[in-house]
Tab-separated table of C-alpha atoms in Angstrom:
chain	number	residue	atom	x	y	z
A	1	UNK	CA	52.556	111.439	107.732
A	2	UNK	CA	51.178	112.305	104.084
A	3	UNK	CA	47.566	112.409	103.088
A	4	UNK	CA	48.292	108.657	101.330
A	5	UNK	CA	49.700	107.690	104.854
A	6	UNK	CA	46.899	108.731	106.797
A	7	UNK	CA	44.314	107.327	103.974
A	8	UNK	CA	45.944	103.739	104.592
A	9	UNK	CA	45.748	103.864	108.015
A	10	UNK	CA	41.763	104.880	107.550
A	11	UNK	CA	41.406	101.496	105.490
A	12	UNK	CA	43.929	99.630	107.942
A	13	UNK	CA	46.371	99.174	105.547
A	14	UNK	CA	49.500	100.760	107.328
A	15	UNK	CA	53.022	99.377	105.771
A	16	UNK	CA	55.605	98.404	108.632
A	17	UNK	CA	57.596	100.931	110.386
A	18	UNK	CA	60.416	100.257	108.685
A	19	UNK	CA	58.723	99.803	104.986
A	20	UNK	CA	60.351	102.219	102.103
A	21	UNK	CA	56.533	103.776	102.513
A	22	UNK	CA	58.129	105.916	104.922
A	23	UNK	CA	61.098	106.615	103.504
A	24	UNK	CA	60.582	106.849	99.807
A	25	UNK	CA	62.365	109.945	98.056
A	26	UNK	CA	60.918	112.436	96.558
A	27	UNK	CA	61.859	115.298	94.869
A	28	UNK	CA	60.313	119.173	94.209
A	29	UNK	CA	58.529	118.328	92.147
A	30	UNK	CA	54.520	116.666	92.032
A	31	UNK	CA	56.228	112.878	90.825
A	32	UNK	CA	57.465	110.647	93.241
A	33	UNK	CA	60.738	109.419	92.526
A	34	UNK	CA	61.044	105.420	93.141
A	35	UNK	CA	63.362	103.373	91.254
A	36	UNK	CA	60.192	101.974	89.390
A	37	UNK	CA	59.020	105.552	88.443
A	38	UNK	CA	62.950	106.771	87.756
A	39	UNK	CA	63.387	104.066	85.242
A	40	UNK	CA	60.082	105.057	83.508
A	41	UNK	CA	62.518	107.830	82.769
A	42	UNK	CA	64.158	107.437	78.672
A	43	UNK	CA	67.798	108.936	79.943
A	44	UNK	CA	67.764	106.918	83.130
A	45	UNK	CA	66.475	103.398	81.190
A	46	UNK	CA	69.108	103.302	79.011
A	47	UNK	CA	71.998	104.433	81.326
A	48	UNK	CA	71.001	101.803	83.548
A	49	UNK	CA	70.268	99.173	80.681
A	50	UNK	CA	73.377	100.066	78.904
A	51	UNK	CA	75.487	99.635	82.517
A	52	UNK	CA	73.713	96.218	83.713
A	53	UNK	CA	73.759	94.727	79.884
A	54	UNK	CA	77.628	95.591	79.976
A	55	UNK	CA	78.613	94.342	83.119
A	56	UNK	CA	76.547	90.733	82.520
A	57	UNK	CA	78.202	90.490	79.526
A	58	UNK	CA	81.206	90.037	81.449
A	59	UNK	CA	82.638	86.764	81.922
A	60	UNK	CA	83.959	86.094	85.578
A	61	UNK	CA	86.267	83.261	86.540
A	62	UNK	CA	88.221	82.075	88.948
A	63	UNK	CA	92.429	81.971	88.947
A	64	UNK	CA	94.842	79.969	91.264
A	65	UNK	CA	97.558	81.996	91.760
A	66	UNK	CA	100.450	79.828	90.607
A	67	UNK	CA	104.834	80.574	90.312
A	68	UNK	CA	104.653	81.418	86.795
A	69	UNK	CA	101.613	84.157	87.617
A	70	UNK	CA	98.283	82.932	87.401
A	71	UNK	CA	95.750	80.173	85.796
A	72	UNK	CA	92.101	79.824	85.243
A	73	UNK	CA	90.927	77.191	87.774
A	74	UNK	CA	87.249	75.536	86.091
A	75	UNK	CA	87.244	72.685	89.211
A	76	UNK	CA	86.980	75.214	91.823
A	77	UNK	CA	83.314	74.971	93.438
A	78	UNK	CA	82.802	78.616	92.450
A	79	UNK	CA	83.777	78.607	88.888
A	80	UNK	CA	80.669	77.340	87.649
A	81	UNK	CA	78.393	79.506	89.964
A	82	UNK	CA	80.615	82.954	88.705
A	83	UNK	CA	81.181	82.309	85.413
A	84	UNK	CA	77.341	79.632	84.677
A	85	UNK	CA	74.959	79.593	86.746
A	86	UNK	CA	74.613	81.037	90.081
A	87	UNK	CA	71.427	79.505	90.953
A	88	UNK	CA	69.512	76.765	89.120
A	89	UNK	CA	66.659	79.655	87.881
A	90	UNK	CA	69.607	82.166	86.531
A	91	UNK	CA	72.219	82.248	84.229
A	92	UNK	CA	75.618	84.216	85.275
A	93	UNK	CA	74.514	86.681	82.873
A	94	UNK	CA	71.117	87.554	84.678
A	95	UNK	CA	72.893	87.490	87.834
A	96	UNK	CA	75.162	90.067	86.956
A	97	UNK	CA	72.648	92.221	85.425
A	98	UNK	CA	70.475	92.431	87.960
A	99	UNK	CA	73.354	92.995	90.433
A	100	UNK	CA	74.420	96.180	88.409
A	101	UNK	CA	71.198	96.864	87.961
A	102	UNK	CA	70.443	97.483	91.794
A	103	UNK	CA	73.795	99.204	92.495
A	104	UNK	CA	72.691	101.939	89.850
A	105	UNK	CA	68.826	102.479	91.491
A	106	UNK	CA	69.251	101.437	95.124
A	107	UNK	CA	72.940	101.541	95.706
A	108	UNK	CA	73.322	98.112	97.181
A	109	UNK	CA	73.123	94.337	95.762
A	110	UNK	CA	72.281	91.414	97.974
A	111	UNK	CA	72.730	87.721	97.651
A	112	UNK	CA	71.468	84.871	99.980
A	113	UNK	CA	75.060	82.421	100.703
A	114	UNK	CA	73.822	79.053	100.105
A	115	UNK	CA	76.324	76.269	101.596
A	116	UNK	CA	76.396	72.487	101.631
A	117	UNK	CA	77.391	70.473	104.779
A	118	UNK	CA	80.962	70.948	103.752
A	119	UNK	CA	80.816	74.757	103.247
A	120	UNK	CA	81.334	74.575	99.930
A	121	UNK	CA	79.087	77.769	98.197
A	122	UNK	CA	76.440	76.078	95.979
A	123	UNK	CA	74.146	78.842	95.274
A	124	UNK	CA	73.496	82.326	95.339
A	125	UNK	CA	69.868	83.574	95.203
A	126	UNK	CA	69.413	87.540	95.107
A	127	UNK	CA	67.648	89.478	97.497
A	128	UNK	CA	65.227	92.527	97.104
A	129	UNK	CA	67.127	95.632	97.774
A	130	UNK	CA	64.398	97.724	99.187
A	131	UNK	CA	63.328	94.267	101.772
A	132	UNK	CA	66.721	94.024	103.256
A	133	UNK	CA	67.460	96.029	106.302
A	134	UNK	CA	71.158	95.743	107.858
A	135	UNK	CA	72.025	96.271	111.542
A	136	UNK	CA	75.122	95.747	113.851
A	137	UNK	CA	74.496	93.620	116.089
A	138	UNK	CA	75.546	95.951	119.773
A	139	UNK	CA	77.110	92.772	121.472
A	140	UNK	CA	79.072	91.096	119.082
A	141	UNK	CA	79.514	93.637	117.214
A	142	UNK	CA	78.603	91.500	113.880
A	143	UNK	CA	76.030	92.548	110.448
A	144	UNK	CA	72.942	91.588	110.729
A	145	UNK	CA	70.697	91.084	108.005
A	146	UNK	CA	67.134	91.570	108.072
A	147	UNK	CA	64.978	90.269	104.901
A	148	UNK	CA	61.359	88.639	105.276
A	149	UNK	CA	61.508	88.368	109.118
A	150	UNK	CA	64.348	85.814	108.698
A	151	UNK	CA	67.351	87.088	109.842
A	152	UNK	CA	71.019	86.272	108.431
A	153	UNK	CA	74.533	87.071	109.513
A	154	UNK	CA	77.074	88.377	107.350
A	155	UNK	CA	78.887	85.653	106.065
A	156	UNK	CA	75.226	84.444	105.110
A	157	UNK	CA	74.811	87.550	102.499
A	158	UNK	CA	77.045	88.964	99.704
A	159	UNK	CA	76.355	92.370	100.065
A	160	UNK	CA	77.922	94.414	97.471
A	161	UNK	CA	77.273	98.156	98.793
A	162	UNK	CA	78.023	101.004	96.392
A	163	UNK	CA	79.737	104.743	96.880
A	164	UNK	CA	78.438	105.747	100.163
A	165	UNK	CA	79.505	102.690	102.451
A	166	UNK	CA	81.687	103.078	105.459
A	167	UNK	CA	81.015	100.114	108.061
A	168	UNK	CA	80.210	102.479	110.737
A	169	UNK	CA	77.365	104.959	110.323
A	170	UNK	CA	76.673	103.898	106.951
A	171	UNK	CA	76.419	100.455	106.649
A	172	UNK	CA	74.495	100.346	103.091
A	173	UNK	CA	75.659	102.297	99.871
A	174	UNK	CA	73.592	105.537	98.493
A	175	UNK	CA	70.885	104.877	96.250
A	176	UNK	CA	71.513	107.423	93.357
A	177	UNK	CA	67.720	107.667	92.651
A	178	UNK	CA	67.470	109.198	96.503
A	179	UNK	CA	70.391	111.626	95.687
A	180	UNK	CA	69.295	111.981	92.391
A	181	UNK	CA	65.766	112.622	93.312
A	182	UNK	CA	65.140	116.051	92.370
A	183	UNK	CA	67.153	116.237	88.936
A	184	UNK	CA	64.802	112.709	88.144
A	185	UNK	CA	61.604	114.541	89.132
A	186	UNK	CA	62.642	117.548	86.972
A	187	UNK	CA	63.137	115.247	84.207
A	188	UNK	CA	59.687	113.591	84.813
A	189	UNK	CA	58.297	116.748	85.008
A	190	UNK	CA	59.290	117.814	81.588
A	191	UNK	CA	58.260	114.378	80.057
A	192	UNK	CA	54.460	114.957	81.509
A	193	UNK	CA	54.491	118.036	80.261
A	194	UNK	CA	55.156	117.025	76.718
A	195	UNK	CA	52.779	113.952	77.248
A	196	UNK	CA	49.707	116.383	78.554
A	197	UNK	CA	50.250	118.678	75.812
A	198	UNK	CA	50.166	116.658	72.914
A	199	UNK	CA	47.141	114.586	74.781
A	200	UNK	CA	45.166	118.036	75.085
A	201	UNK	CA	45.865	119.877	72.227
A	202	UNK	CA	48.383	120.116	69.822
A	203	UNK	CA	48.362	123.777	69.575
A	204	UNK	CA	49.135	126.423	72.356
A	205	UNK	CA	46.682	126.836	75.217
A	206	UNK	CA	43.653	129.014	74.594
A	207	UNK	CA	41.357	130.500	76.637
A	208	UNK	CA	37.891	131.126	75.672
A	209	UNK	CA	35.601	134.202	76.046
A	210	UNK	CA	31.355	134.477	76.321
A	211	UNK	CA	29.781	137.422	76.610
A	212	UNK	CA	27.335	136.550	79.375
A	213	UNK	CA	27.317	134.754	82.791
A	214	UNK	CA	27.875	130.942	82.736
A	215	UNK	CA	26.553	128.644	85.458
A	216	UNK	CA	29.881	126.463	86.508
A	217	UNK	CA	27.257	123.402	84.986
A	218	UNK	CA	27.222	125.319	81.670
A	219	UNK	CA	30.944	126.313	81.658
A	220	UNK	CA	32.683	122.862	82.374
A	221	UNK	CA	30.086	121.139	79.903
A	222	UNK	CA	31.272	123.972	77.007
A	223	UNK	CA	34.705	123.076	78.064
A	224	UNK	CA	33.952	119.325	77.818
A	225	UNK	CA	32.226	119.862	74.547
A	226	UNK	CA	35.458	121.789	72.780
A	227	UNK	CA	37.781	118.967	73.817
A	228	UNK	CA	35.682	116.367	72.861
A	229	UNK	CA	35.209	117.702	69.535
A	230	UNK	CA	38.481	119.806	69.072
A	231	UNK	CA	41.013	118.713	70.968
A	232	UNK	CA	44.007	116.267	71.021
A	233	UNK	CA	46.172	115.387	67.969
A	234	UNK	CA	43.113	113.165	66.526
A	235	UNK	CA	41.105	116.464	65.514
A	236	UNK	CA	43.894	118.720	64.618
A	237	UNK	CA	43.264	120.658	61.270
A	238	UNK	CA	38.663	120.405	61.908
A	239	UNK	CA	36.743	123.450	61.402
A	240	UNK	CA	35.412	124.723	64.594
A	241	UNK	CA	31.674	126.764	64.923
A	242	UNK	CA	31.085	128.819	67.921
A	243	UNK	CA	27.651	130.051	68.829
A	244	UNK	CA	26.265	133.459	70.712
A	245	UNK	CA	29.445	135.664	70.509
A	246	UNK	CA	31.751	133.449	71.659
A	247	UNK	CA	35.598	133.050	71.122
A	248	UNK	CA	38.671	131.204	71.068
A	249	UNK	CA	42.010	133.402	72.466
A	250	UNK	CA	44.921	131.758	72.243
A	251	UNK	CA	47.622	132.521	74.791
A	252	UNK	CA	51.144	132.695	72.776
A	253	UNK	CA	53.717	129.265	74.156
A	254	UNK	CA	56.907	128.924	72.406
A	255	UNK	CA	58.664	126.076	73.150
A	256	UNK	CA	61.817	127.673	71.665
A	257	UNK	CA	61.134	130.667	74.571
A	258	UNK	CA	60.340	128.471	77.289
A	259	UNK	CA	63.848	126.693	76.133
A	260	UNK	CA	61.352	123.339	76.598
A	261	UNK	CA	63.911	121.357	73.915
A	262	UNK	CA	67.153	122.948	75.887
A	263	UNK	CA	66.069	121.519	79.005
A	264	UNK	CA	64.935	117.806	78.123
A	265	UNK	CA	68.345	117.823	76.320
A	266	UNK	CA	70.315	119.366	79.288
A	267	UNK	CA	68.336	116.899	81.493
A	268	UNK	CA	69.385	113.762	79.254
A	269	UNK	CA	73.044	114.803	79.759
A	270	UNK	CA	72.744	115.244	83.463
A	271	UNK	CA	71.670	111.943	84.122
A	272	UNK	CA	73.956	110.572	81.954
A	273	UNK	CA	77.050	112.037	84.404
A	274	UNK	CA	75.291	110.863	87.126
A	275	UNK	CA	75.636	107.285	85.488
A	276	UNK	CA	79.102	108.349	83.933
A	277	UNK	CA	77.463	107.172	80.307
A	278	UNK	CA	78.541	109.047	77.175
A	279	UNK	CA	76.054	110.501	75.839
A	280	UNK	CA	76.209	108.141	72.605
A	281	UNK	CA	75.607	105.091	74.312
A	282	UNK	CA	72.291	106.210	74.746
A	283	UNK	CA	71.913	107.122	70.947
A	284	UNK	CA	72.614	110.604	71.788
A	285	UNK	CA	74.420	111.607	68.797
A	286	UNK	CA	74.572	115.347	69.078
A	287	UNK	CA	78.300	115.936	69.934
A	288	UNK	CA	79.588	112.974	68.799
A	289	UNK	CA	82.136	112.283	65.691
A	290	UNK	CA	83.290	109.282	64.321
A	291	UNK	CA	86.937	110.301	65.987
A	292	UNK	CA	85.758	110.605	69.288
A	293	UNK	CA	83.269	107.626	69.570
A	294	UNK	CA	85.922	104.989	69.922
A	295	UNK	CA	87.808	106.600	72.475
A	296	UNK	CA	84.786	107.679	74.960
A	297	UNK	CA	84.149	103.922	74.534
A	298	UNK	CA	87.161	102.787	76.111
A	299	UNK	CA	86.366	105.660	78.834
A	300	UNK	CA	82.985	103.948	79.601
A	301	UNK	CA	84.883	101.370	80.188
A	302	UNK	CA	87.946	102.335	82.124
A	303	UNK	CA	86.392	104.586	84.001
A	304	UNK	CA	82.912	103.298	84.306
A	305	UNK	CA	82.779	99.931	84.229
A	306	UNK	CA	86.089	99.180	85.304
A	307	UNK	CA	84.959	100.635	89.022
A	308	UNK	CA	81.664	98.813	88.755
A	309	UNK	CA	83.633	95.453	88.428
A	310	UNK	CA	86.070	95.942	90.563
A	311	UNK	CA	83.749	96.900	93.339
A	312	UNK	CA	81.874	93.726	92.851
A	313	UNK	CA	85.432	91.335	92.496
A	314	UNK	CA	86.509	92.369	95.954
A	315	UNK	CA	83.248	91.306	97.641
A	316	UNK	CA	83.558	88.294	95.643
A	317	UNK	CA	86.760	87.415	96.903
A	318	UNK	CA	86.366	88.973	100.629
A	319	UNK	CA	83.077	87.071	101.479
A	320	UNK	CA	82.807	84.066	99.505
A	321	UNK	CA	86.535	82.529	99.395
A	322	UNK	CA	87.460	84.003	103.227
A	323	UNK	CA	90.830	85.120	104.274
A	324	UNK	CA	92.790	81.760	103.664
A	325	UNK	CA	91.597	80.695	100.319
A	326	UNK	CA	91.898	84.204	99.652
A	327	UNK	CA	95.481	83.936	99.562
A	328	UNK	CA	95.407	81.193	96.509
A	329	UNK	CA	92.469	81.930	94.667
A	330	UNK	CA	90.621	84.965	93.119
A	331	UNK	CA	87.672	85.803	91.085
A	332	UNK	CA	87.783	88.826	88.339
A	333	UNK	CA	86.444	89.557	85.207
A	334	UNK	CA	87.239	89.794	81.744
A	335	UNK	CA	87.298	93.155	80.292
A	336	UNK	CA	89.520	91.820	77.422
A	337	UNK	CA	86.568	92.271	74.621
A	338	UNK	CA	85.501	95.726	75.772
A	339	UNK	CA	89.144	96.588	75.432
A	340	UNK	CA	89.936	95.717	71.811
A	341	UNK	CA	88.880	98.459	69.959
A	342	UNK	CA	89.060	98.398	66.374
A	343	UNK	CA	90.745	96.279	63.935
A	344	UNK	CA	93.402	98.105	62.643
A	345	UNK	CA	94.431	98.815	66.486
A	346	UNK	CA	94.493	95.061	67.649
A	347	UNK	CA	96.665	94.391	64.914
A	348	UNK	CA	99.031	97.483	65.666
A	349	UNK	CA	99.133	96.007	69.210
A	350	UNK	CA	99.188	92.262	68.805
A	351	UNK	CA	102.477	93.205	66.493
A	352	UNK	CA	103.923	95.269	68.974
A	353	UNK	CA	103.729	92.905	71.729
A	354	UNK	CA	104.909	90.095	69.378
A	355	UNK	CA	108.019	91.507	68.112
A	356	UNK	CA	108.979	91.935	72.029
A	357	UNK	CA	108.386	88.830	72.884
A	358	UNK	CA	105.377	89.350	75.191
A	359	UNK	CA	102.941	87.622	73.337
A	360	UNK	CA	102.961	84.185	71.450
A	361	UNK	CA	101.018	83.414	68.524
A	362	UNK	CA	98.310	81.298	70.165
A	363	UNK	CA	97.915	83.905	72.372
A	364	UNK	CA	97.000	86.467	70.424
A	365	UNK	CA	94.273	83.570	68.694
A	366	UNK	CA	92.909	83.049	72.099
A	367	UNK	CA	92.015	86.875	72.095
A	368	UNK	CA	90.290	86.524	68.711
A	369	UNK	CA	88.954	83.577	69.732
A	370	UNK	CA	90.899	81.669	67.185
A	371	UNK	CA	91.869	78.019	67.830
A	372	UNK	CA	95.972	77.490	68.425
A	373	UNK	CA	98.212	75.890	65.926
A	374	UNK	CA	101.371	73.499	66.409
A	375	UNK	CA	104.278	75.940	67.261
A	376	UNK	CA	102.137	79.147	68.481
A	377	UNK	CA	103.641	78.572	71.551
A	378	UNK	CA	106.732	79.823	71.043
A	379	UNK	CA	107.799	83.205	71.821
A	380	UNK	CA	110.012	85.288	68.894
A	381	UNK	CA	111.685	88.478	69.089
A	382	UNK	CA	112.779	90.965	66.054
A	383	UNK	CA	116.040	89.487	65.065
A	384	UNK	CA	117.316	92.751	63.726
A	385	UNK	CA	117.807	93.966	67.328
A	386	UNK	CA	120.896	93.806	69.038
A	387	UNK	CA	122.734	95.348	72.249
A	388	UNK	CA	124.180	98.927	71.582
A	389	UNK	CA	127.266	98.303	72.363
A	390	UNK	CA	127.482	95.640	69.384
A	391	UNK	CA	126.222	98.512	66.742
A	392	UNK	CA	128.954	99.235	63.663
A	393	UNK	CA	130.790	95.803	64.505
A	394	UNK	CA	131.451	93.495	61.956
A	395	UNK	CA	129.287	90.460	62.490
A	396	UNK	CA	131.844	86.801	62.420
C-alpha cells in the first residue's frame, strides 16, 4: 500500500478491495495516469474526441434479410433504440459516443438490457466502466456482472469488450490508458514542464550567489522576494536591484538542446498510433499535403473506424437479437458518408456504376440525399456495348 493508501486508512476512508484505488495505473513517471488525468492530455483529447464524435455520427439500423438481399426494417423494436434513442435521457448519438469513448480509455463498454414482459429490448442505460466487475460464475459456468452490489447475468449486459478479450482468462478488454501508461505519463511530464516554466520564469533557471552566510529564514524569504517581484511572464522585461554583493547566475537551458519541441512532437505522434489517428485529424499539419489528406481520411476510416464499428455490430447482433432472430435480422452502420470523398470522385463513381447497370438513378439521389424522381428506378446500361463475338458485323 502507498503513502495515500495508508493516509485513508488513518482517516477511515479505505476504498473496497476491489475499487480501481488499488489498481490504478501508473506510469514512471511522478503523474498518475487515470483516464481522467490521460484525457487532460491535448494528443489523447482529441484522438479520443475525434474517434467517439465519428463513430456517434454514425447512423445504425436494423435490416431483414430478405430474397432480393436486404431491407431496412424501422418496425423492429430495436430500430428506434439503435438508430433514436436508446434510453429516454440519450440520443443514439450520445450513446454511441460515450460507448467509443470508453473502449478508447478503459477498453470495455457496458450497457444495462432493459426488457418488457414480452422480452422485447426497450432500453439500454450505460454502465460505469471502472464500477463493473465481471466473473464466471464456477457452477454454471455463466458471466456474471457485478455493478453497485446488484448483480446481473450476461444476457442482462451488452458488454462490448475491446482488443484484449478472450472468454477465458481475460474476460474484459485492455484499457489502452493501462498499456499506455508510461508513454501518457511521459507526455504529462513534458506538458508540466512547459506549464512550471512559463509559471516561474520565462527565462532559463538562475541561481543566485551572496557573499555571506544566510539563515534558511533569510534565504527562502530572498527567494520569495525575487519571485514575487521578478518572476513569471507578468514581470518579464522589469529592472531588477540587488543589494550587498549579490548576484543573479543564470544556468544556460536550450530547449533546442534538450530537444524539448522534438519530444512533445514525437509524443503527439505516438499517441496518435496508439489511437490509429492521422496526425491531421488532430490539426497536426506538419507532414500533411493537400494530396495525401483525402486518402489518410478514408484510412481513418477503413482501418480505424471500420474495426471500431464492426466490433460493436457483432455484440449488437450476438446479445440483443439472440441466435434465432439472428438469422433474419441484423444491425450495422452506415459508413456511406465517411466514404464519399470528394466531389469530383462521387461523380467518377456514381457514372461508373451507372453505365454497368449497378446503380439506378434514385439510388445514387438517396446517397446525396436527393429526393427520387418518376423513372429513377430503372436500371440502364451503355448501349454502345455489345458481346465480342458480334464486333465488325454488320448490324440488320
Amino acid at each position: 500500500m502507498n503513502a495515500f493508501g495508508r493516509l485513508l486508512c488513518k482517516l477511515g476512508a479505505t476504498p473496497p478491495p476491489d475499487h480501481d484505488f488499488w489498481y490504478r495505473p501508473t506510469s514512471g513517471s511522478k503523474w498518475y495516469v487515470s483516464a481522467d488525468s490521460a484525457m487532460r492530455v491535448a494528443a489523447v483529447w482529441a484522438c479520443v474526441r475525434v474517434i467517439a464524435e465519428t463513430i456517434g455520427s454514425m447512423p445504425c439500423a436494423v435490416y431483414r434479410r430478405t430474397a432480393d438481399g436486404r431491407q431496412v426494417d424501422r418496425n423492429h423494436p430495436l430500430y428506434y433504440l439503435l438508430h433514436d434513442a436508446p434510453n429516454p435521457d440519450m440520443s443514439a448519438f450520445e450513446f454511441w459516443e460515450l460507448a467509443a469513448k470508453c473502449l478508447c480509455l478503459q477498453g470495455n463498454f457496458y450497457a444495462r438490457i432493459v426488457t418488457n414482459l414480452r422480452g422485447d429490448v426497450v432500453r439500454l442505460v450505460p454502465l460505469s466502466p471502472t464500477d463493473v466487475r465481471v466473473a464466471r460464475d464456477k457452477e454454471t459456468g455463466v458471466l456474471v456482472y457485478t455493478y453497485n452490489q446488484e448483480t446481473f447475468t450476461a444476457s442482462d449486459v451488452l458488454h462490448i469488450p475491446g482488443l484484449g478479450y478472450d472468454g477465458e482468462s481475460n474476460l474484459i478488454g485492455y484499457s489502452p490508458v493501462t498499456y499506455m501508461a508510461q508513454s501518457i505519463g511521459m507526455t504529462q511530464d513534458a506538458e508540466g514542464y512547459g506549464a512550471h516554466f512559463f509559471k516561474n520564469n520565462a527565462t532559463p533557471p538562475a541561481y543566485m550567489s551572496v557573499p555571506q552566510a544566510l539563515s534558511n529564514e533569510a534565504r527562502q524569504n530572498l527567494k520569495n522576494w525575487l519571485l514575487d517581484n521578478y518572476g513569471g511572464v507578468k514581470n518579464a522585461g522589469k529592472i531588477g536591484v540587488l543589494e550587498q554583493g549579490a548576484e543573479i547566475k543564470t544556468v544556460p537551458s536550450n530547449h533546442r538542446d534538450m530537444q524539448f519541441l522534438e519530444l512533445r512532437q514525437f509524443q503527439k505522434a505516438e499517441i496518435c498510433s496508439v489511437f490509429r489517428v492521422p496526425p491531421h485529424m488532430i490539426q497536426d499539419l506538419t507532414r500533411s499535403t493537400n494530396n495525401n489528406i483525402e486518402h489518410q481520411g478514408i484510412d481513418f476510416a477503413t482501418h480505424t473506424i471500420r474495426p471500431w464499428l464492426t466490433r460493436i455490430e457483432k455484440r449488437i447482433n450476438m446479445q440483443l437479437f439472440g441466435p434465432r432472430e439472428a438469422a433474419s435480422y441484423y444491425a450495422e452502420f452506415n459508413m456511406d458518408a465517411l466514404l464519399r470523398g470528394d466531389a469530383a470522385s462521387r461523380a467518377t463513381f456514381y457514372s461508373s456504376m451507372r453505365n454497368i447497370g449497378v446503380l439506378n438513378a434514385n439510388e445514387i439521389r438517396a446517397k446525396e440525399n436527393m429526393n427520387p424522381y418518376v423513372g429513377g428506378e430503372r436500371y440502364l446500361v451503355q448501349g454502345a456495348m455489345i458481346p465480342v463475338e458480334q464486333a465488325g458485323r454488320e448490324v440488320v
